[in-house]
């Protein structure tokens, strides 16, 4: 329970990886603030399970992030995890999807960080953990906005790491390969269309083809890394981009 007395905000934590991270931080004693969309009754159940509060702000807008940070109060552990995907050839990529993915997957992390850092500096301790992706290190076709945003996330993380190092605040990326969550499930139909493939071909020839292990990464494995980054043992892990991708980016 080494996170007792610390408040952790996990963006996009009503589902998937973010929820896994929120559960893991809660199990170490952190007071958790959830964010994200979903069924109200389900979210109420999660809040009860985790003794958490939920702030449903839309992080695709600056005003939404500002609302989130004002309601969340002082945050010791900031996990920028909210994200979305859109799969389409570049000439067909809807400009509004580009804008939204850059805003949510990249800009929201800048805005949460700029608003969380003053408290962290004052407290003399902080952890910023960004869920990037294997796509922060390498590209795939038809994911222009996502790959651009995730590469940007890696750069933002390095900058934060350098700026904040002397304040006992670390900033790192965790970069998973494919994790079986709604985000991956939802991109299958568009990938089938973009590549003229069956569902099975997308699973085996696009998704698992990237991962030498031929297995999806587990949510709990990503969450365990987030917890480790909060430990004193991790105080010198700063500005890193930590791959959990079965060897994908080793190629
Ligand atoms: P998910 O779809 O299960 O969860 C996304 C979360 O973000 C949900 O809680 C959703 O409500 C929230 N969200 C969506 N739009 C939002 C908005 N406008 N404002 C606030 N919250 C919003 O997806 P996931 O797979 O758990 O993805 C989480 C993060 O992990 C994303 O940043 C994603 O890019 C990254 N990631 C996922 C994978 C994967 O294979 N699943 C791999 C690498 C990186």
Tab-separated table of C-alpha atoms and ligand atoms in Angstrom:
chain	number	residue	atom	x	y	z
A	1	UNK	CA	0.000	0.000	0.000
A	2	UNK	CA	2.886	2.341	-0.805
A	3	UNK	CA	0.584	4.845	-2.547
A	4	UNK	CA	-1.511	5.607	0.505
A	5	UNK	CA	-2.036	9.360	0.794
A	6	UNK	CA	-1.421	9.908	-2.913
A	7	UNK	CA	-4.090	10.921	-5.413
A	8	UNK	CA	-3.938	9.329	-8.871
A	9	UNK	CA	-5.823	10.644	-11.867
A	10	UNK	CA	-6.118	8.181	-14.746
A	11	UNK	CA	-7.649	9.600	-17.906
A	12	UNK	CA	-9.749	7.237	-20.005
A	13	UNK	CA	-10.162	4.843	-17.086
A	14	UNK	CA	-13.730	3.628	-17.557
A	15	UNK	CA	-12.474	0.879	-19.861
A	16	UNK	CA	-9.494	-1.155	-21.002
A	17	UNK	CA	-5.934	-0.266	-20.032
A	18	UNK	CA	-6.882	2.822	-18.024
A	19	UNK	CA	-9.271	0.859	-15.857
A	20	UNK	CA	-6.581	-1.761	-15.283
A	21	UNK	CA	-4.119	0.941	-14.216
A	22	UNK	CA	-6.721	2.542	-11.938
A	23	UNK	CA	-7.405	-0.823	-10.266
A	24	UNK	CA	-3.694	-1.481	-9.771
A	25	UNK	CA	-3.001	1.976	-8.296
A	26	UNK	CA	-6.030	1.590	-6.011
A	27	UNK	CA	-4.736	-1.782	-4.797
A	28	UNK	CA	-1.563	0.038	-3.676
A	29	UNK	CA	-3.626	2.509	-1.659
A	30	UNK	CA	-3.940	5.469	-4.029
A	31	UNK	CA	-7.065	7.577	-4.001
A	32	UNK	CA	-8.211	7.216	-7.585
A	33	UNK	CA	-9.961	9.711	-9.848
A	34	UNK	CA	-11.565	8.094	-12.877
A	35	UNK	CA	-12.303	9.769	-16.199
A	36	UNK	CA	-13.926	8.584	-19.389
A	37	UNK	CA	-17.261	7.786	-20.950
A	38	UNK	CA	-19.606	4.871	-20.485
A	39	UNK	CA	-22.777	3.560	-18.955
A	40	UNK	CA	-23.650	5.572	-15.835
A	41	UNK	CA	-24.626	2.562	-13.734
A	42	UNK	CA	-21.398	0.728	-14.694
A	43	UNK	CA	-19.329	3.770	-13.797
A	44	UNK	CA	-21.147	4.107	-10.453
A	45	UNK	CA	-20.284	0.456	-9.756
A	46	UNK	CA	-16.625	1.094	-10.573
A	47	UNK	CA	-16.554	4.117	-8.277
A	48	UNK	CA	-17.917	1.964	-5.476
A	49	UNK	CA	-15.425	-0.844	-6.152
A	50	UNK	CA	-12.478	1.536	-6.134
A	51	UNK	CA	-13.735	4.133	-3.659
A	52	UNK	CA	-13.094	6.478	-6.587
A	53	UNK	CA	-14.635	9.637	-7.929
A	54	UNK	CA	-15.461	9.967	-11.604
A	55	UNK	CA	-15.192	13.114	-13.713
A	56	UNK	CA	-16.671	12.590	-17.157
A	57	UNK	CA	-14.986	15.530	-18.886
A	58	UNK	CA	-14.388	15.307	-22.646
A	59	UNK	CA	-10.614	15.601	-23.075
A	60	UNK	CA	-10.755	16.347	-26.772
A	61	UNK	CA	-11.176	20.011	-25.838
A	62	UNK	CA	-8.954	22.303	-23.760
A	63	UNK	CA	-12.012	23.366	-21.759
A	64	UNK	CA	-12.758	19.719	-20.976
A	65	UNK	CA	-9.232	19.122	-19.674
A	66	UNK	CA	-9.384	22.313	-17.621
A	67	UNK	CA	-12.696	21.180	-16.124
A	68	UNK	CA	-11.191	17.781	-15.291
A	69	UNK	CA	-8.149	19.269	-13.588
A	70	UNK	CA	-10.172	21.843	-11.647
A	71	UNK	CA	-12.474	19.116	-10.312
A	72	UNK	CA	-9.705	16.577	-9.669
A	73	UNK	CA	-7.730	18.932	-7.409
A	74	UNK	CA	-4.127	18.149	-6.458
A	75	UNK	CA	-2.842	15.114	-8.348
A	76	UNK	CA	0.315	13.205	-7.355
A	77	UNK	CA	0.181	10.504	-10.028
A	78	UNK	CA	-1.015	11.607	-13.449
A	79	UNK	CA	-1.711	8.869	-15.976
A	80	UNK	CA	-2.464	10.205	-19.451
A	81	UNK	CA	-4.192	7.258	-21.007
A	82	UNK	CA	-7.345	8.422	-22.821
A	83	UNK	CA	-7.090	7.735	-26.505
A	84	UNK	CA	-8.884	6.735	-29.637
A	85	UNK	CA	-8.064	5.265	-33.035
A	86	UNK	CA	-9.257	5.786	-36.576
A	87	UNK	CA	-8.113	3.643	-39.483
A	88	UNK	CA	-8.306	5.019	-43.043
A	89	UNK	CA	-6.039	5.742	-46.026
A	90	UNK	CA	-4.558	9.214	-45.744
A	91	UNK	CA	-6.491	10.663	-48.695
A	92	UNK	CA	-9.756	9.483	-47.139
A	93	UNK	CA	-8.850	10.316	-43.539
A	94	UNK	CA	-11.583	12.666	-42.246
A	95	UNK	CA	-9.931	15.951	-41.156
A	96	UNK	CA	-12.180	16.121	-38.084
A	97	UNK	CA	-10.886	12.684	-36.979
A	98	UNK	CA	-7.312	13.932	-37.366
A	99	UNK	CA	-8.084	16.978	-35.202
A	100	UNK	CA	-9.843	14.895	-32.580
A	101	UNK	CA	-7.112	12.254	-32.305
A	102	UNK	CA	-4.367	14.875	-32.015
A	103	UNK	CA	-6.429	16.702	-29.371
A	104	UNK	CA	-7.278	13.631	-27.314
A	105	UNK	CA	-4.218	11.397	-27.737
A	106	UNK	CA	-1.612	14.179	-27.559
A	107	UNK	CA	-2.754	17.673	-26.586
A	108	UNK	CA	-4.772	16.509	-23.575
A	109	UNK	CA	-1.554	15.153	-22.037
A	110	UNK	CA	0.121	18.556	-22.377
A	111	UNK	CA	-2.857	20.291	-20.767
A	112	UNK	CA	-3.184	17.841	-17.854
A	113	UNK	CA	0.563	18.029	-17.236
A	114	UNK	CA	0.749	21.825	-17.267
A	115	UNK	CA	-2.096	21.930	-14.735
A	116	UNK	CA	-0.837	19.080	-12.516
A	117	UNK	CA	2.811	20.110	-12.281
A	118	UNK	CA	2.462	23.093	-9.888
A	119	UNK	CA	1.116	20.825	-7.123
A	120	UNK	CA	3.717	18.128	-7.840
A	121	UNK	CA	6.509	20.701	-7.587
A	122	UNK	CA	5.099	22.012	-4.333
A	123	UNK	CA	4.795	18.475	-2.933
A	124	UNK	CA	8.340	17.625	-4.106
A	125	UNK	CA	7.129	14.376	-5.663
A	126	UNK	CA	5.198	13.355	-8.716
A	127	UNK	CA	4.774	10.734	-11.378
A	128	UNK	CA	3.587	11.357	-14.938
A	129	UNK	CA	2.878	8.156	-16.819
A	130	UNK	CA	1.768	8.357	-20.416
A	131	UNK	CA	0.179	5.439	-22.213
A	132	UNK	CA	1.858	5.825	-25.588
A	133	UNK	CA	2.040	2.797	-27.888
A	134	UNK	CA	4.342	0.743	-30.067
A	135	UNK	CA	3.097	3.339	-32.548
A	136	UNK	CA	5.150	5.960	-30.689
A	137	UNK	CA	8.229	4.177	-32.035
A	138	UNK	CA	7.141	2.721	-35.344
A	139	UNK	CA	4.324	3.245	-37.851
A	140	UNK	CA	1.601	1.228	-39.516
A	141	UNK	CA	-0.250	2.284	-42.654
A	142	UNK	CA	-3.726	3.851	-42.377
A	143	UNK	CA	-3.140	5.211	-38.857
A	144	UNK	CA	-1.687	8.638	-39.709
A	145	UNK	CA	-3.254	10.596	-36.849
A	146	UNK	CA	-2.668	7.938	-34.206
A	147	UNK	CA	0.979	7.383	-35.141
A	148	UNK	CA	1.635	11.132	-35.291
A	149	UNK	CA	-0.026	11.689	-31.907
A	150	UNK	CA	1.824	8.821	-30.243
A	151	UNK	CA	5.216	9.920	-31.607
A	152	UNK	CA	4.337	13.362	-30.233
A	153	UNK	CA	3.487	11.845	-26.884
A	154	UNK	CA	6.967	10.306	-26.710
A	155	UNK	CA	8.538	13.712	-27.400
A	156	UNK	CA	6.354	15.485	-24.863
A	157	UNK	CA	7.291	12.881	-22.267
A	158	UNK	CA	11.022	13.405	-22.814
A	159	UNK	CA	10.623	17.165	-22.487
A	160	UNK	CA	8.654	16.838	-19.247
A	161	UNK	CA	11.281	14.439	-17.919
A	162	UNK	CA	14.083	16.948	-18.498
A	163	UNK	CA	12.168	19.904	-17.114
A	164	UNK	CA	10.951	18.212	-13.954
A	165	UNK	CA	13.837	15.905	-13.027
A	166	UNK	CA	15.173	18.080	-10.219
A	167	UNK	CA	11.757	18.224	-8.579
A	168	UNK	CA	11.589	14.484	-7.902
A	169	UNK	CA	8.989	14.188	-10.632
A	170	UNK	CA	9.447	11.583	-13.340
A	171	UNK	CA	7.733	11.355	-16.716
A	172	UNK	CA	7.717	8.147	-18.727
A	173	UNK	CA	5.827	6.440	-21.522
A	174	UNK	CA	4.552	2.922	-21.440
A	175	UNK	CA	4.268	1.619	-24.973
A	176	UNK	CA	2.135	-1.476	-25.329
A	177	UNK	CA	1.744	-3.521	-28.460
A	178	UNK	CA	-1.756	-4.836	-29.115
A	179	UNK	CA	-3.838	-5.247	-25.985
A	180	UNK	CA	-7.298	-6.779	-26.376
A	181	UNK	CA	-9.594	-3.842	-25.490
A	182	UNK	CA	-12.580	-2.099	-27.135
A	183	UNK	CA	-10.108	0.216	-28.924
A	184	UNK	CA	-8.661	-2.753	-30.822
A	185	UNK	CA	-12.026	-4.472	-31.337
A	186	UNK	CA	-13.478	-1.268	-32.823
A	187	UNK	CA	-10.726	-0.839	-35.427
A	188	UNK	CA	-11.246	-4.267	-36.957
A	189	UNK	CA	-14.119	-3.322	-39.328
A	190	UNK	CA	-12.242	-0.299	-40.748
A	191	UNK	CA	-9.052	-2.316	-41.103
A	192	UNK	CA	-11.017	-5.007	-42.946
A	193	UNK	CA	-12.233	-2.299	-45.337
A	194	UNK	CA	-8.884	-0.491	-45.716
A	195	UNK	CA	-6.989	-3.715	-46.434
A	196	UNK	CA	-9.754	-5.742	-48.063
A	197	UNK	CA	-9.384	-8.522	-45.508
A	198	UNK	CA	-11.575	-10.819	-43.434
A	199	UNK	CA	-11.785	-10.422	-39.662
A	200	UNK	CA	-9.574	-13.460	-39.183
A	201	UNK	CA	-6.948	-12.076	-41.571
A	202	UNK	CA	-6.913	-8.775	-39.658
A	203	UNK	CA	-6.433	-10.599	-36.346
A	204	UNK	CA	-3.627	-12.855	-37.574
A	205	UNK	CA	-1.992	-10.988	-40.471
A	206	UNK	CA	-2.235	-7.404	-39.151
A	207	UNK	CA	-2.503	-7.436	-35.368
A	208	UNK	CA	-0.735	-10.538	-34.111
A	209	UNK	CA	1.645	-10.504	-37.092
A	210	UNK	CA	3.352	-7.523	-35.432
A	211	UNK	CA	4.042	-9.336	-32.189
A	212	UNK	CA	6.744	-12.008	-32.279
A	213	UNK	CA	5.059	-13.712	-29.312
A	214	UNK	CA	1.824	-14.043	-31.380
A	215	UNK	CA	-0.083	-13.100	-28.250
A	216	UNK	CA	-1.957	-10.028	-27.130
A	217	UNK	CA	-0.389	-8.044	-24.278
A	218	UNK	CA	-2.441	-8.258	-21.075
A	219	UNK	CA	-3.934	-5.189	-19.402
A	220	UNK	CA	-2.499	-6.340	-16.053
A	221	UNK	CA	1.034	-6.324	-17.491
A	222	UNK	CA	0.700	-2.669	-18.464
A	223	UNK	CA	-0.845	-1.825	-15.095
A	224	UNK	CA	2.013	-3.524	-13.226
A	225	UNK	CA	4.505	-1.324	-15.073
A	226	UNK	CA	2.557	1.803	-14.110
A	227	UNK	CA	2.666	0.768	-10.461
A	228	UNK	CA	6.405	0.085	-10.666
A	229	UNK	CA	7.024	3.548	-12.109
A	230	UNK	CA	5.462	5.022	-8.959
A	231	UNK	CA	7.918	3.230	-6.655
A	232	UNK	CA	11.053	4.797	-5.209
A	233	UNK	CA	12.985	2.045	-7.042
A	234	UNK	CA	11.903	3.757	-10.274
A	235	UNK	CA	13.018	7.263	-9.326
A	236	UNK	CA	15.798	7.203	-11.917
A	237	UNK	CA	13.614	5.879	-14.713
A	238	UNK	CA	12.893	9.194	-16.370
A	239	UNK	CA	12.060	10.084	-19.946
A	240	UNK	CA	11.973	6.418	-20.891
A	241	UNK	CA	9.726	4.820	-23.454
A	242	UNK	CA	9.059	1.397	-22.004
A	243	UNK	CA	7.910	-1.123	-24.586
A	244	UNK	CA	5.582	-3.964	-23.616
A	245	UNK	CA	5.031	-5.347	-27.081
A	246	UNK	CA	6.270	-8.934	-27.196
A	247	UNK	CA	9.264	-7.773	-29.254
A	248	UNK	CA	7.394	-5.848	-31.987
A	249	UNK	CA	9.683	-2.806	-31.929
A	250	UNK	CA	12.850	-4.913	-31.634
A	251	UNK	CA	12.658	-5.486	-35.375
B	1	LIG	P1	-10.489	1.771	-24.609
B	1	LIG	O1	-11.293	2.183	-25.786
B	1	LIG	O2	-10.805	0.504	-23.889
B	1	LIG	O3	-10.437	2.957	-23.539
B	1	LIG	C1	-10.365	4.294	-23.918
B	1	LIG	C2	-10.777	5.155	-22.744
B	1	LIG	O4	-10.705	6.541	-23.139
B	1	LIG	C3	-12.228	4.912	-22.294
B	1	LIG	O5	-12.314	5.042	-20.900
B	1	LIG	C4	-12.981	6.039	-22.995
B	1	LIG	O6	-14.211	6.374	-22.369
B	1	LIG	C5	-11.962	7.146	-22.870
B	1	LIG	N1	-12.196	8.232	-23.828
B	1	LIG	C6	-12.442	8.136	-25.161
B	1	LIG	N2	-12.638	9.354	-25.671
B	1	LIG	C7	-12.512	10.249	-24.647
B	1	LIG	C8	-12.615	11.652	-24.544
B	1	LIG	N3	-12.901	12.418	-25.602
B	1	LIG	N4	-12.437	12.216	-23.323
B	1	LIG	C9	-12.171	11.449	-22.232
B	1	LIG	N5	-12.065	10.124	-22.269
B	1	LIG	C10	-12.237	9.533	-23.463
B	1	LIG	O7	-9.006	1.746	-25.171
B	1	LIG	P2	-7.619	1.159	-24.595
B	1	LIG	O8	-7.158	0.165	-25.588
B	1	LIG	O9	-7.702	0.804	-23.167
B	1	LIG	O10	-6.705	2.449	-24.797
B	1	LIG	C11	-6.169	3.211	-23.745
B	1	LIG	C12	-4.882	3.853	-24.212
B	1	LIG	O11	-3.949	2.833	-24.539
B	1	LIG	C13	-5.039	4.718	-25.470
B	1	LIG	O12	-4.258	5.883	-25.348
B	1	LIG	C14	-4.488	3.824	-26.554
B	1	LIG	O13	-3.981	4.559	-27.639
B	1	LIG	C15	-3.395	3.107	-25.802
B	1	LIG	N6	-2.949	1.858	-26.420
B	1	LIG	C16	-3.821	0.832	-26.623
B	1	LIG	C17	-3.366	-0.322	-27.216
B	1	LIG	C18	-4.265	-1.501	-27.479
B	1	LIG	O14	-3.854	-2.402	-28.207
B	1	LIG	N7	-5.455	-1.558	-26.911
B	1	LIG	C19	-2.023	-0.435	-27.587
B	1	LIG	C20	-1.172	0.629	-27.353
B	1	LIG	C21	-1.648	1.775	-26.769
